[in-house]
Each structure stands twice: as C-alpha cells, then as structure tokens.
Amino acid sequence: MHGGVDDAELRTHGLARDGVLDFSSNVNPLGASPHVRKAAAEVDLSAYPDRDCLLLREALAARLDVDVEQLMVGNGSTELIHLLARAFLRSESRCLIFAPTFGEYEAAVAQAGADIHVVGTSAESGFSWSIDKAARTVRTLRPALVFLCNPNNPTGVYLDRTAVQELSTAVGPFGVLVLDTSYAPLADDPWDALPLLRCGNVALLRSMTKDHGLAGVRLGYLAAQPQIVAATRCLQPSWSVSAVAQAAGIAALADEAHVAAARSIIHEARVYLYDHLAALDVPAVPSAANFVLARVGDATAVRQKLLGEGIVVRDCTSFGLPAYLRIAIRRRAECARLISALRKALTHD
C-alpha cells in the first residue's frame, strides 16, 4: 500500500480528486514549479525519450559535482529499488532492512527471492535504532544489500552522518548500503550524504517526485560508484524515463528556490501541527521530514472519518503501526482544516 488519492475509493464516498485535501502523499506542498510545468508542456510527445537520460544526468552531475557515470535516472525511486535488488541479490543472498519503513524494499527483495532480515524499533525508543546493535547485526549477517531510508518513512527519524558512516563501515566490501535520502531535501537541516560515495559501498537514492513535486511523472535517481551504477543500469528497460519527466527534471534542478520556499512552509506548518496535535492529546513522533507520524488509536477508523470530511491521510497499518496515521505537511491553512476534521473524528459521542 502507498499514499496518494485512490480514485476508486473516492468514488465510493462520492468524492472527486479536486474535492479532497491529500495529506497522504509526502510531496512539496507547493506542487511543481511553474518553470517545470512550462518545460513539460513544451516536450514533443511524438518523439522518443533519450534512453540514457544524458542531458538530465549531465545536469545532475554538474549540480552534485560527481561524474556522469556515477548517476542513473529511473522512473521514480521505486524502479531503482527493484533494479538494485535484481542486480545484487540472489536466492541465497541476505538483505537487511531498517524498519518500519517504505514497503517497496521488502517487495523488491521478495521478488528477487533473497532472505529478508529486519532491524526493528518501537515507539518506546522513539522509533530510533540502536546503531551499535545494528552494526553488529550487519557484521554477523554480511548482507548483500542493506536498505536504510533517511529520513525514514513513516517515522521521520533522521540519522546523522556518523551513524550512517558506522553502518557503511559495518557493511564493508561484502555488500551495498542503499541510503534512500528522498526526504532529506525538505528537512530543516539536511546534511550532505554525497561524500559517503567515497566509501565505495554506498548507493544514494533520491526521488525528485518529493522535493520538486513530480509524483505525476515519476522521477528519481541513483548516485553511486560506476560499477554499482553499471550493474543496475544494464537491467533497466529502454525508455523507462519519459521525455516529459526528463525535461521536468532538468527544469527543476534550475529552480532550487522553489524547494527552499517549500522548506520554509513545511517548517512553519510542522510547528503548527505539533502544537495542535498536542492540544488534541494526539502524540506525534519528532520528525525531520515533511510528514508527521501521529498516534490516534484505531488508524483505519479515524482515516475513514477524515475521508468523509474530504481529508486523505495515510493509515500506517501496512507499516505494522495500526494505531498511527502519517500526515504530510501542507500549507498552514490546509493543516488547520486537517486539525478541525481530526478534532471532529476523535470526538466520542
């Protein structure tokens, strides 16, 4: 299960997309930049896209100060997750996943037929992992792949550079640490993970659908050492990334002010949400990302009540957290509508 508005579900409630507020998708609250919309509209839809995404990779290389051979573009980060699993896992392989987290990691590993191992955590620890214990587990298992979402979805927990470096050291030459930093650009104080590429065993995943509001065209990229990129790219279908997505990505990279404006809005609205959730006696996990994990009791029931008010949130039952909702951070006025609807949903007759 994923966030995002489901047309079939909306239809059962007599609702349409333009009649609901979507707090289930963790994307830029400003949507796509006007420059991006203009670039996408000017694409020749009758022409095939560049199979190698060369112009976009060159733009990324210039922005990130890495070699073009260290970059691969995908149809969203989800495609890249599945390609990495196919490239580095076999039926006898082991994969370690830091959980609770994005479900596509486990789905990709299962399809590759590898053994899934989990480093778990709980509300009692603030959903933070013991890095020392996790590093020992990595050294013992010697997994071929390790998936870590940072900041993590759905908890918003954001490990610092030292912790991630320790995990990379534990992985050593036996595997690849897949560091999914999709939500880092919208964090208040993101740290630069690119220097970790020098470790040789780190593959960075980024999803431009989140920070640049491009969920509708699907766009993400992988940054890693050339041998990791080459092993993954050879499995990618031709024309996986559309011409519209490539043009949108190039335009988005030239409009960093759009992401900076979103960070400001998210910071202000996050403070508002925490204050008002506390007033409703709804505990919320401290989050570095553009979403909040809130404990509401029966998440499925509360989500249905909110849907009746035209508000869509993410039921975290599929993360193994049936008492929690994940609430994306939108503009403050929209968050006020959410709080009003949530107050009504939590009121007992």
Tab-separated table of C-alpha atoms in Angstrom:
chain	number	residue	atom	x	y	z
A	1	MET	CA	0.000	0.000	0.000
A	2	HIS	CA	1.077	3.550	-0.681
A	3	GLY	CA	-0.153	7.047	-0.044
A	4	GLY	CA	-1.909	9.047	-2.697
A	5	VAL	CA	-5.502	9.506	-3.660
A	6	ASP	CA	-7.268	6.381	-4.947
A	7	ASP	CA	-9.995	7.232	-7.459
A	8	ALA	CA	-11.970	4.046	-6.816
A	9	GLU	CA	-12.088	4.722	-3.072
A	10	LEU	CA	-13.062	8.337	-3.606
A	11	ARG	CA	-15.888	7.255	-5.885
A	12	THR	CA	-17.395	5.071	-3.149
A	13	HIS	CA	-17.579	8.203	-0.968
A	14	GLY	CA	-18.982	10.372	-3.732
A	15	LEU	CA	-15.786	12.416	-3.847
A	16	ALA	CA	-13.521	13.627	-6.653
A	17	ARG	CA	-9.803	14.433	-6.571
A	18	ASP	CA	-10.369	18.166	-6.737
A	19	GLY	CA	-12.721	17.926	-3.765
A	20	VAL	CA	-10.266	16.484	-1.229
A	21	LEU	CA	-7.121	17.584	0.556
A	22	ASP	CA	-4.411	14.945	0.194
A	23	PHE	CA	-2.243	14.599	3.308
A	24	SER	CA	-1.257	11.037	2.352
A	25	SER	CA	1.446	11.906	-0.212
A	26	ASN	CA	4.690	13.412	1.087
A	27	VAL	CA	5.356	15.839	-1.749
A	28	ASN	CA	6.267	19.508	-1.999
A	29	PRO	CA	3.213	21.441	-0.679
A	30	LEU	CA	3.702	23.981	-3.479
A	31	GLY	CA	3.430	21.321	-6.171
A	32	ALA	CA	5.608	21.569	-9.260
A	33	SER	CA	7.417	24.792	-10.094
A	34	PRO	CA	5.894	26.954	-12.872
A	35	HIS	CA	9.210	26.593	-14.727
A	36	VAL	CA	8.832	22.827	-14.575
A	37	ARG	CA	5.263	22.960	-15.846
A	38	LYS	CA	6.375	25.124	-18.763
A	39	ALA	CA	9.240	22.787	-19.672
A	40	ALA	CA	6.982	19.733	-19.519
A	41	ALA	CA	4.345	21.389	-21.704
A	42	GLU	CA	6.924	22.116	-24.410
A	43	VAL	CA	8.024	18.479	-24.851
A	44	ASP	CA	7.427	16.889	-28.257
A	45	LEU	CA	5.160	13.979	-27.295
A	46	SER	CA	5.684	12.260	-30.650
A	47	ALA	CA	9.445	11.818	-30.119
A	48	TYR	CA	11.090	9.001	-28.184
A	49	PRO	CA	12.873	9.999	-24.973
A	50	ASP	CA	16.630	9.626	-24.600
A	51	ARG	CA	17.205	6.090	-23.312
A	52	ASP	CA	20.271	7.188	-21.341
A	53	CYS	CA	18.805	10.420	-19.917
A	54	LEU	CA	22.104	12.053	-20.869
A	55	LEU	CA	21.094	15.717	-20.573
A	56	LEU	CA	19.450	15.159	-17.195
A	57	ARG	CA	22.400	13.134	-15.928
A	58	GLU	CA	24.763	15.896	-17.077
A	59	ALA	CA	22.658	18.481	-15.254
A	60	LEU	CA	22.684	16.301	-12.134
A	61	ALA	CA	26.438	15.733	-12.412
A	62	ALA	CA	27.051	19.479	-12.585
A	63	ARG	CA	24.767	20.135	-9.615
A	64	LEU	CA	26.125	17.318	-7.438
A	65	ASP	CA	29.780	17.547	-8.575
A	66	VAL	CA	30.008	13.863	-9.476
A	67	ASP	CA	30.814	12.052	-12.717
A	68	VAL	CA	28.017	11.274	-15.163
A	69	GLU	CA	28.967	7.570	-14.881
A	70	GLN	CA	28.032	7.737	-11.203
A	71	LEU	CA	24.418	8.580	-12.000
A	72	MET	CA	21.373	6.639	-13.135
A	73	VAL	CA	17.884	8.064	-13.628
A	74	GLY	CA	14.770	5.998	-13.004
A	75	ASN	CA	11.006	6.010	-13.296
A	76	GLY	CA	10.768	7.109	-9.676
A	77	SER	CA	12.959	5.718	-6.910
A	78	THR	CA	10.727	2.635	-6.780
A	79	GLU	CA	12.047	1.395	-10.120
A	80	LEU	CA	15.597	1.892	-8.873
A	81	ILE	CA	14.870	-0.052	-5.672
A	82	HIS	CA	13.654	-3.035	-7.685
A	83	LEU	CA	16.569	-2.837	-10.124
A	84	LEU	CA	19.101	-2.719	-7.275
A	85	ALA	CA	17.501	-5.804	-5.731
A	86	ARG	CA	17.693	-7.653	-9.049
A	87	ALA	CA	21.292	-6.569	-9.591
A	88	PHE	CA	22.715	-7.503	-6.202
A	89	LEU	CA	20.502	-10.220	-4.734
A	90	ARG	CA	20.244	-13.934	-5.497
A	91	SER	CA	18.132	-16.668	-3.927
A	92	GLU	CA	20.901	-17.410	-1.409
A	93	SER	CA	21.516	-13.712	-0.617
A	94	ARG	CA	20.639	-11.882	2.570
A	95	CYS	CA	19.151	-8.403	2.724
A	96	LEU	CA	18.781	-6.248	5.818
A	97	ILE	CA	16.026	-3.637	6.106
A	98	PHE	CA	15.700	-0.963	8.776
A	99	ALA	CA	12.013	-0.999	9.757
A	100	PRO	CA	9.262	0.129	9.975
A	101	THR	CA	9.817	1.677	6.571
A	102	PHE	CA	8.811	2.004	2.915
A	103	GLY	CA	7.255	-1.275	1.798
A	104	GLU	CA	8.884	-1.398	-1.644
A	105	TYR	CA	12.204	-2.504	-0.143
A	106	GLU	CA	10.689	-5.734	1.141
A	107	ALA	CA	8.647	-6.195	-2.042
A	108	ALA	CA	11.746	-5.869	-4.206
A	109	VAL	CA	13.764	-8.278	-2.055
A	110	ALA	CA	10.932	-10.819	-2.049
A	111	GLN	CA	10.717	-10.696	-5.845
A	112	ALA	CA	14.467	-11.283	-6.031
A	113	GLY	CA	13.991	-14.376	-3.855
A	114	ALA	CA	16.505	-13.325	-1.208
A	115	ASP	CA	16.258	-13.757	2.569
A	116	ILE	CA	14.819	-10.733	4.368
A	117	HIS	CA	16.184	-9.702	7.754
A	118	VAL	CA	14.892	-6.745	9.737
A	119	VAL	CA	16.402	-4.305	12.211
A	120	GLY	CA	13.308	-3.161	14.072
A	121	THR	CA	12.471	-0.440	16.539
A	122	SER	CA	9.492	0.700	18.572
A	123	ALA	CA	7.635	3.701	19.942
A	124	GLU	CA	9.372	3.232	23.286
A	125	SER	CA	12.709	4.143	21.680
A	126	GLY	CA	11.192	6.992	19.685
A	127	PHE	CA	11.453	4.745	16.624
A	128	SER	CA	15.234	5.186	16.674
A	129	TRP	CA	17.521	2.218	16.119
A	130	SER	CA	20.485	1.192	18.237
A	131	ILE	CA	23.254	1.773	15.713
A	132	ASP	CA	25.814	-0.255	17.678
A	133	LYS	CA	23.451	-3.232	17.749
A	134	ALA	CA	22.544	-2.778	14.092
A	135	ALA	CA	26.211	-2.640	13.081
A	136	ARG	CA	26.865	-5.905	14.940
A	137	THR	CA	23.938	-7.486	13.124
A	138	VAL	CA	25.308	-6.323	9.778
A	139	ARG	CA	28.738	-7.772	10.526
A	140	THR	CA	27.183	-11.084	11.532
A	141	LEU	CA	24.820	-11.429	8.561
A	142	ARG	CA	27.061	-9.932	5.864
A	143	PRO	CA	24.030	-8.909	3.774
A	144	ALA	CA	24.418	-8.228	0.078
A	145	LEU	CA	22.110	-5.225	0.405
A	146	VAL	CA	21.083	-3.014	3.299
A	147	PHE	CA	18.120	-0.643	2.860
A	148	LEU	CA	18.007	2.454	5.049
A	149	CYS	CA	15.546	5.302	4.492
A	150	ASN	CA	16.940	8.524	5.974
A	151	PRO	CA	14.876	10.485	6.975
A	152	ASN	CA	12.778	7.410	7.478
A	153	ASN	CA	9.292	6.865	6.120
A	154	PRO	CA	6.935	6.839	8.049
A	155	THR	CA	8.637	7.895	11.297
A	156	GLY	CA	10.648	10.930	10.186
A	157	VAL	CA	13.689	9.735	12.168
A	158	TYR	CA	16.871	11.193	10.641
A	159	LEU	CA	20.203	9.526	11.445
A	160	ASP	CA	23.285	11.713	11.462
A	161	ARG	CA	26.343	11.260	9.273
A	162	THR	CA	28.310	9.445	11.988
A	163	ALA	CA	25.620	6.782	12.389
A	164	VAL	CA	25.332	6.164	8.651
A	165	GLN	CA	29.117	6.061	8.298
A	166	GLU	CA	29.246	3.403	11.031
A	167	LEU	CA	26.723	1.304	9.131
A	168	SER	CA	28.680	1.697	5.891
A	169	THR	CA	31.827	0.511	7.665
A	170	ALA	CA	29.927	-2.499	9.019
A	171	VAL	CA	28.684	-3.408	5.534
A	172	GLY	CA	32.288	-3.392	4.333
A	173	PRO	CA	33.228	-4.889	0.959
A	174	PHE	CA	30.612	-7.638	1.175
A	175	GLY	CA	27.538	-5.584	0.258
A	176	VAL	CA	25.926	-2.282	-0.664
A	177	LEU	CA	24.267	0.160	1.696
A	178	VAL	CA	21.292	1.666	-0.156
A	179	LEU	CA	20.715	5.025	1.519
A	180	ASP	CA	17.342	6.411	0.468
A	181	THR	CA	17.520	10.159	1.042
A	182	SER	CA	14.297	11.020	-0.782
A	183	TYR	CA	13.009	13.202	2.053
A	184	ALA	CA	16.265	14.902	3.010
A	185	PRO	CA	15.891	17.944	0.695
A	186	LEU	CA	12.727	19.002	2.557
A	187	ALA	CA	14.257	18.590	6.029
A	188	ASP	CA	15.109	21.682	8.069
A	189	ASP	CA	18.817	20.891	8.272
A	190	PRO	CA	19.749	18.259	5.681
A	191	TRP	CA	23.316	17.007	5.743
A	192	ASP	CA	25.184	16.194	2.542
A	193	ALA	CA	25.366	12.435	2.031
A	194	LEU	CA	27.313	12.631	-1.251
A	195	PRO	CA	30.758	12.332	0.411
A	196	LEU	CA	29.684	8.841	1.521
A	197	LEU	CA	30.069	7.721	-2.100
A	198	ARG	CA	33.802	7.643	-1.422
A	199	CYS	CA	33.173	4.670	0.865
A	200	GLY	CA	32.637	2.640	-2.300
A	201	ASN	CA	29.719	0.613	-0.928
A	202	VAL	CA	27.054	3.322	-0.607
A	203	ALA	CA	24.300	3.877	-3.168
A	204	LEU	CA	22.272	7.055	-2.701
A	205	LEU	CA	18.642	7.099	-3.796
A	206	ARG	CA	16.783	10.345	-4.369
A	207	SER	CA	13.234	10.930	-5.528
A	208	MET	CA	12.572	14.190	-7.352
A	209	THR	CA	8.872	13.419	-7.013
A	210	LYS	CA	9.085	14.537	-3.369
A	211	ASP	CA	11.079	17.769	-3.227
A	212	HIS	CA	10.129	19.000	-6.698
A	213	GLY	CA	6.505	17.840	-6.683
A	214	LEU	CA	6.843	15.488	-9.670
A	215	ALA	CA	4.895	12.468	-8.451
A	216	GLY	CA	2.707	12.504	-11.553
A	217	VAL	CA	5.608	11.987	-13.968
A	218	ARG	CA	7.743	9.656	-11.762
A	219	LEU	CA	11.384	10.648	-11.481
A	220	GLY	CA	14.243	9.566	-9.245
A	221	TYR	CA	17.964	8.929	-9.486
A	222	LEU	CA	20.750	6.787	-8.101
A	223	ALA	CA	24.217	8.099	-7.254
A	224	ALA	CA	26.934	5.529	-6.606
A	225	GLN	CA	30.308	4.282	-7.768
A	226	PRO	CA	30.341	3.499	-11.517
A	227	GLN	CA	30.397	-0.268	-11.006
A	228	ILE	CA	27.224	-0.155	-8.902
A	229	VAL	CA	25.505	2.083	-11.435
A	230	ALA	CA	26.580	-0.098	-14.366
A	231	ALA	CA	25.323	-3.291	-12.723
A	232	THR	CA	21.955	-1.645	-12.136
A	233	ARG	CA	21.544	0.218	-15.433
A	234	CYS	CA	22.020	-2.909	-17.542
A	235	LEU	CA	18.711	-4.243	-16.156
A	236	GLN	CA	16.659	-1.123	-16.890
A	237	PRO	CA	14.139	-1.315	-19.750
A	238	SER	CA	14.635	1.058	-22.660
A	239	TRP	CA	12.756	4.372	-22.473
A	240	SER	CA	11.924	3.814	-18.822
A	241	VAL	CA	12.033	7.551	-18.114
A	242	SER	CA	9.688	9.616	-20.265
A	243	ALA	CA	10.681	12.721	-22.202
A	244	VAL	CA	8.304	14.760	-20.034
A	245	ALA	CA	9.999	13.508	-16.866
A	246	GLN	CA	13.465	14.269	-18.224
A	247	ALA	CA	12.523	17.801	-19.243
A	248	ALA	CA	10.798	18.365	-15.916
A	249	GLY	CA	13.877	17.155	-14.047
A	250	ILE	CA	16.249	19.494	-15.877
A	251	ALA	CA	13.959	22.469	-15.246
A	252	ALA	CA	13.525	21.505	-11.590
A	253	LEU	CA	17.268	21.469	-10.979
A	254	ALA	CA	17.425	25.064	-12.185
A	255	ASP	CA	14.784	26.208	-9.676
A	256	GLU	CA	16.197	25.444	-6.243
A	257	ALA	CA	14.351	28.486	-4.866
A	258	HIS	CA	11.132	26.510	-5.258
A	259	VAL	CA	12.397	23.817	-2.865
A	260	ALA	CA	13.719	26.437	-0.433
A	261	ALA	CA	10.287	28.087	-0.337
A	262	ALA	CA	8.698	24.719	0.393
A	263	ARG	CA	11.113	24.089	3.282
A	264	SER	CA	10.029	27.369	4.876
A	265	ILE	CA	6.350	26.492	4.567
A	266	ILE	CA	6.949	22.994	5.936
A	267	HIS	CA	8.867	24.314	8.947
A	268	GLU	CA	6.091	26.708	9.916
A	269	ALA	CA	3.302	24.180	9.329
A	270	ARG	CA	5.170	21.444	11.238
A	271	VAL	CA	5.285	23.613	14.355
A	272	TYR	CA	1.577	24.355	13.939
A	273	LEU	CA	0.725	20.658	13.586
A	274	TYR	CA	2.727	19.594	16.636
A	275	ASP	CA	1.127	22.276	18.795
A	276	HIS	CA	-2.421	21.440	17.718
A	277	LEU	CA	-1.952	17.670	17.802
A	278	ALA	CA	-0.720	18.056	21.374
A	279	ALA	CA	-3.825	20.109	22.185
A	280	LEU	CA	-5.910	17.173	20.912
A	281	ASP	CA	-3.867	14.808	23.111
A	282	VAL	CA	-2.507	13.088	19.987
A	283	PRO	CA	1.144	12.057	20.482
A	284	ALA	CA	3.367	12.762	17.474
A	285	VAL	CA	6.848	11.415	16.784
A	286	PRO	CA	9.506	14.143	16.349
A	287	SER	CA	10.119	14.269	12.603
A	288	ALA	CA	12.858	15.796	10.476
A	289	ALA	CA	10.857	15.190	7.322
A	290	ASN	CA	7.834	16.738	5.633
A	291	PHE	CA	5.384	14.445	7.411
A	292	VAL	CA	4.333	13.588	10.949
A	293	LEU	CA	3.559	10.188	12.482
A	294	ALA	CA	0.638	10.613	14.895
A	295	ARG	CA	-0.860	8.061	17.298
A	296	VAL	CA	-4.661	8.188	17.051
A	297	GLY	CA	-5.765	4.770	18.326
A	298	ASP	CA	-7.642	2.978	15.543
A	299	ALA	CA	-5.951	4.475	12.486
A	300	THR	CA	-8.216	2.774	9.962
A	301	ALA	CA	-11.376	4.075	11.607
A	302	VAL	CA	-10.025	7.599	12.036
A	303	ARG	CA	-8.848	7.692	8.437
A	304	GLN	CA	-12.334	6.752	7.233
A	305	LYS	CA	-13.886	9.520	9.321
A	306	LEU	CA	-11.422	12.035	7.888
A	307	LEU	CA	-12.153	10.839	4.372
A	308	GLY	CA	-15.800	11.631	4.996
A	309	GLU	CA	-14.655	15.198	5.656
A	310	GLY	CA	-12.683	15.337	2.403
A	311	ILE	CA	-9.303	14.747	4.071
A	312	VAL	CA	-6.993	11.921	2.954
A	313	VAL	CA	-4.254	10.702	5.322
A	314	ARG	CA	-2.061	7.597	5.370
A	315	ASP	CA	-3.208	4.680	7.516
A	316	CYS	CA	0.035	3.126	8.797
A	317	THR	CA	-1.413	-0.330	9.411
A	318	SER	CA	0.558	-1.619	6.416
A	319	PHE	CA	3.744	-0.417	8.139
A	320	GLY	CA	2.807	-2.580	11.116
A	321	LEU	CA	1.610	0.515	13.012
A	322	PRO	CA	-2.212	0.196	13.220
A	323	ALA	CA	-2.510	2.948	15.843
A	324	TYR	CA	-0.780	5.580	13.702
A	325	LEU	CA	-1.566	7.958	10.872
A	326	ARG	CA	1.097	9.556	8.708
A	327	ILE	CA	0.210	13.152	7.925
A	328	ALA	CA	2.026	15.001	5.165
A	329	ILE	CA	2.776	18.641	5.906
A	330	ARG	CA	0.889	21.038	3.666
A	331	ARG	CA	0.343	24.802	3.931
A	332	ARG	CA	-0.682	26.084	7.349
A	333	ALA	CA	-4.251	26.956	6.296
A	334	GLU	CA	-4.701	23.450	4.928
A	335	CYS	CA	-3.263	21.988	8.129
A	336	ALA	CA	-5.881	23.982	10.035
A	337	ARG	CA	-8.590	22.193	8.052
A	338	LEU	CA	-6.995	18.865	8.936
A	339	ILE	CA	-6.905	19.701	12.645
A	340	SER	CA	-10.564	20.735	12.558
A	341	ALA	CA	-11.548	17.478	10.846
A	342	LEU	CA	-9.366	15.412	13.181
A	343	ARG	CA	-10.928	17.064	16.240
A	344	LYS	CA	-14.330	16.024	14.943
A	345	ALA	CA	-13.138	12.488	14.108
A	346	LEU	CA	-11.721	11.961	17.601
A	347	THR	CA	-14.818	13.245	19.384
A	348	HIS	CA	-16.730	10.469	21.109
A	349	ASP	CA	-20.496	10.700	21.363
